[in-house]
Amino acid sequence: MGEVEDATGKPIFPHDAVMFETTTGGAQHGHGRGLVLKALPDKRMISVLCVDGTEVEKKPCELTVVDRTMLRLGMPVMSASDTGGQAGVITGVATALDLVDLNSGAVVATGVSAAEVCPVMEKLSPGDYVVSGTWLGRVLELSFDVDVLFDDDSSVCRVTRASDDNRLRILDRECMLDEDSFLPGDRVTGDSSVFKASRWLRGHWKPNRCEGTVAKVGLGGVLVYWVVSLHASADPPPAYQANPRDLTFFCSGDIYRMWFWLVSQRCFFRSKHRRQTKKVRRWRGTRRRTRRPDRRDLERPMAVADTRTTVDVLWQDGTRQQGVPSASLLRILVQNPQDFLPGQRVVSKAVVPGQHNNNNNNNNNNDDDDVPRRVGIVQSLSYKDQTAYVSWITDHHDPAGESSSEVDTTVMSTYDLRRSSDHNFLYGNIVVRRLPARETTGMEAGGDTKQVINDLSWVGHIVGLCDTEYIHVKWGDGNTSKVLLGEIAFVKPRRIEDMRNEMGDWVHDEDDDDATEDRAQEDSNDGGEVDHNSVMEAEDGHVRAAAIGHVGNIIMEVIRTASGMLAQLNRFLASGLMVSASRSMKPAAKPENIQSRLPKRSKNDNAQGAVPAEPLASHDSGDNAVFHLKHFDVVQSPQDHHYLDNKEQQGSGGPRAWLKRVQKEWKILETDLPDTIYVRAFEDHMDLLRAVMVGASGTPYQDGLFFFDMKLPPSYPVTPPQVKYHSFGLHANPNLYPSGTVCLSLLGTFGGEGPELWSPDMSTILQVLVSIQGLVLTEKPYYNETGFEAQVGTPEGHRNELPYCESTYLVNLNTMLHLIRRPPGSFRAFVMDHFRRHGQHILRACEAYLKEGCPVRTLDGEGCATKASTEQPPCSKGFRLALTNVVPRLVEAFTRIGAQGSEAAPGMKVAEDEVDLAEPKDTVQDSEEEEGTV
């Protein structure tokens, strides 16, 4: 719905508070304020909920977004006026409310703090974190008890589990946010049998009593999944808590169910004094009188007429803003892997020369995973340049057994960083205190646990991360302290669906969207509270931002040094294949036309029969020499095939129909394969195949090789083939997972309909291969992610698409290095021959990126700039900085395999001291002094 804009050009989202013109001069439709519910199907009108509960329809141009209350601590955001700029994280939230009387519409109070009011019913929600004794758990299910008052004689009946199976139904209520919640004053009805089986608090059941008024609502029972305890060996409380008063609410755990104050919601004052000023007494005699409750005596709640939410934001450049109006921000639903925030722990992906893991047992293992890596803390980031200030922590241990830490701050390319899997936490994440072993033992042996049980001092939220030694935690008892990493344990968010499945028969199936909502919650890592006293002054953040700009010259100097090194490419290229001097400035190829630009070969291009050896490609002179390696061939199966040890092997035999279909597939592959796809079938394992694709020019996959192992199950072609991608642990595409999974509708690994799905009669292996090359290895792989196609042409899409392409090209280069070091069987000669021929194009492309700043995807097939290279913004400094780490390894690898012109290659090496940015600490200090003099 964010594509719909208001009168000022701001996007409109569900639950936004909006202002609109009233049709009369009075206070009609909630004083011109309302809450956005949804866009109507034609998107020409917006459904708005008014304060009095009525629903109106407005044109988007008639609305102005004035507030967004659904913002929480730890949530990533961006400025609504700069959607292509930097991101930030919310570190504090404050909401003020205007309240009106429901009966008269009169204003009761304005600017009321959210802490001064409470919902009509203090209730828990699924996903909430609760504490019982020394255990922290999450709410899975709730049941409600409703007291119903009958008008004829003021009898009262208590209906348990009122919301289950529509035991009670609400009557005569206008559109409300909480349609399934019962509120005092609601008119409800139910079957006579429901009231007959219920407990009567006053009066007794009568057959004609089927309608009444809600007098009171309370929690009847709570089902809890217990997550973690202060004591490691303590037994958890019962999962079903019949008395919710035994539970202490800690925080909401689900962004889609947590409590936000929204326009039209009902509430009471928490303070009895403020309630008294509003309440009208009906009995004022000197004589004490008692009577039965009456519907007229029920206290009516107030309604929220307006909200004003402000937040504190820590931006990527290190600056902090306080009191930012919520309407000026947008929530970031999707973050690139390079979207680091200050305080996040990272490790370097840059490989130290000579350090490699030689494990050859798994094609999908990242060879560099076992290399020891330092942990760093992001201090600030330049999103435009894709560079980050990182404080690296090195622990030292002297012979006496004492340890110390050394902090070294450098400027890094964001492409050379990744989140530390051992320190994957952010602002608002929940933590629990680790008790010393001796203290835990003493308490478990019968020590005094009263203090621990009665307070929340052992569970809290992260509120500060930029400290290189300590983490700042705000505990449940309100205190804030600094703790070491080893003194706390992190509570990893889990999907409610998974916890329900683990609980088994405890839980009834419900039609909800928990799976989708909880996945978004996991990616966001939201939650927590902020300690405003710990917030740094804004000036400190501006110093960091200035420092990033100051070291820009250093970055450019490093890039110039690397570019100078690449100047030796001229000798490297000159001694290799000569390129024609007249190159046409042709635009990059479009992925949607990939099949049409891949020429088909005639049936006579391949000889018949299987050959056991791997024929080498011809070394004809000229850049455009054609490979003479057969595009399809039948050979002996390689030992490194992913499915070779599969238990359901068909081997060289099988049912006659299955063999006939396989032979038909082979014939299609032999005659119709595009020139950039090569396939090997295996005479001793007819159920297995291996395919390789050459990355097309005009894409970030240019000149790369992408291998896929395939298996035809015994049920083939009723079921689609199984496909495994040789990822080497790298994430080359949203549809190519590091695990090797290929996400494609045709393979049944992704949803689809009609022709997108596998058809036993129509679908073929060739269709699978062409689909992977044409739909996955595309020009703009960012949009392959589910739902991201809606971002095409939007500022948010442009913001994420370019860094994703740069990152993908770096993955492509690293995949080349893995393939040269460990080429897949049946294609070893092909891999070497491909990179002998194309190595010069790959290095020429790196030169164009480093020296000319050409954007990724804009080079021709020989790695030269095109017209599009000058029409688009240049590639980022961080991308070029990351290239300086990859190019020396490429040169070394190409030299080792004897790439054409390799006699000039040994001189193309970047010295280690040229890559490392010098003395970043001094740079920061100088920037601070400079700032101070200003």
mmCIF file of C-alpha atoms in Angstrom, residues 66 141 162 194 212 311 346 364 366 477 505 554 572 595 666 689 718 721 827-828 879 897:
data_model
loop_
_atom_site.group_PDB
_atom_site.id
_atom_site.type_symbol
_atom_site.label_atom_id
_atom_site.label_comp_id
_atom_site.label_asym_id
_atom_site.label_seq_id
_atom_site.Cartn_x
_atom_site.Cartn_y
_atom_site.Cartn_z
ATOM 1 C CA VAL A 66 0.418 13.247 10.487
ATOM 2 C CA GLU A 141 -2.548 -18.870 23.331
ATOM 3 C CA ALA A 162 -15.767 -16.489 25.270
ATOM 4 C CA VAL A 194 -23.711 -21.304 26.270
ATOM 5 C CA GLY A 212 -26.681 -8.799 27.197
ATOM 6 C CA VAL A 311 11.558 8.968 18.060
ATOM 7 C CA VAL A 346 31.211 -7.706 12.113
ATOM 8 C CA ASN A 364 29.265 -25.899 -0.874
ATOM 9 C CA ASN A 366 33.204 -21.745 2.006
ATOM 10 C CA ASP A 477 13.542 -3.400 37.079
ATOM 11 C CA ASP A 505 -1.391 -31.311 21.189
ATOM 12 C CA ILE A 554 42.612 8.136 1.713
ATOM 13 C CA PHE A 572 49.339 -8.390 -19.697
ATOM 14 C CA GLN A 595 17.008 -16.745 -24.713
ATOM 15 C CA TRP A 666 19.278 -36.438 -23.805
ATOM 16 C CA LEU A 689 23.527 -34.869 -14.938
ATOM 17 C CA VAL A 718 5.849 -37.095 -12.613
ATOM 18 C CA PRO A 721 14.347 -33.137 -11.245
ATOM 19 C CA PHE A 827 34.565 -30.096 -16.643
ATOM 20 C CA ARG A 828 38.100 -29.596 -15.322
ATOM 21 C CA PHE A 879 33.285 -1.649 -4.313
ATOM 22 C CA ILE A 897 46.784 -21.862 -15.028
#
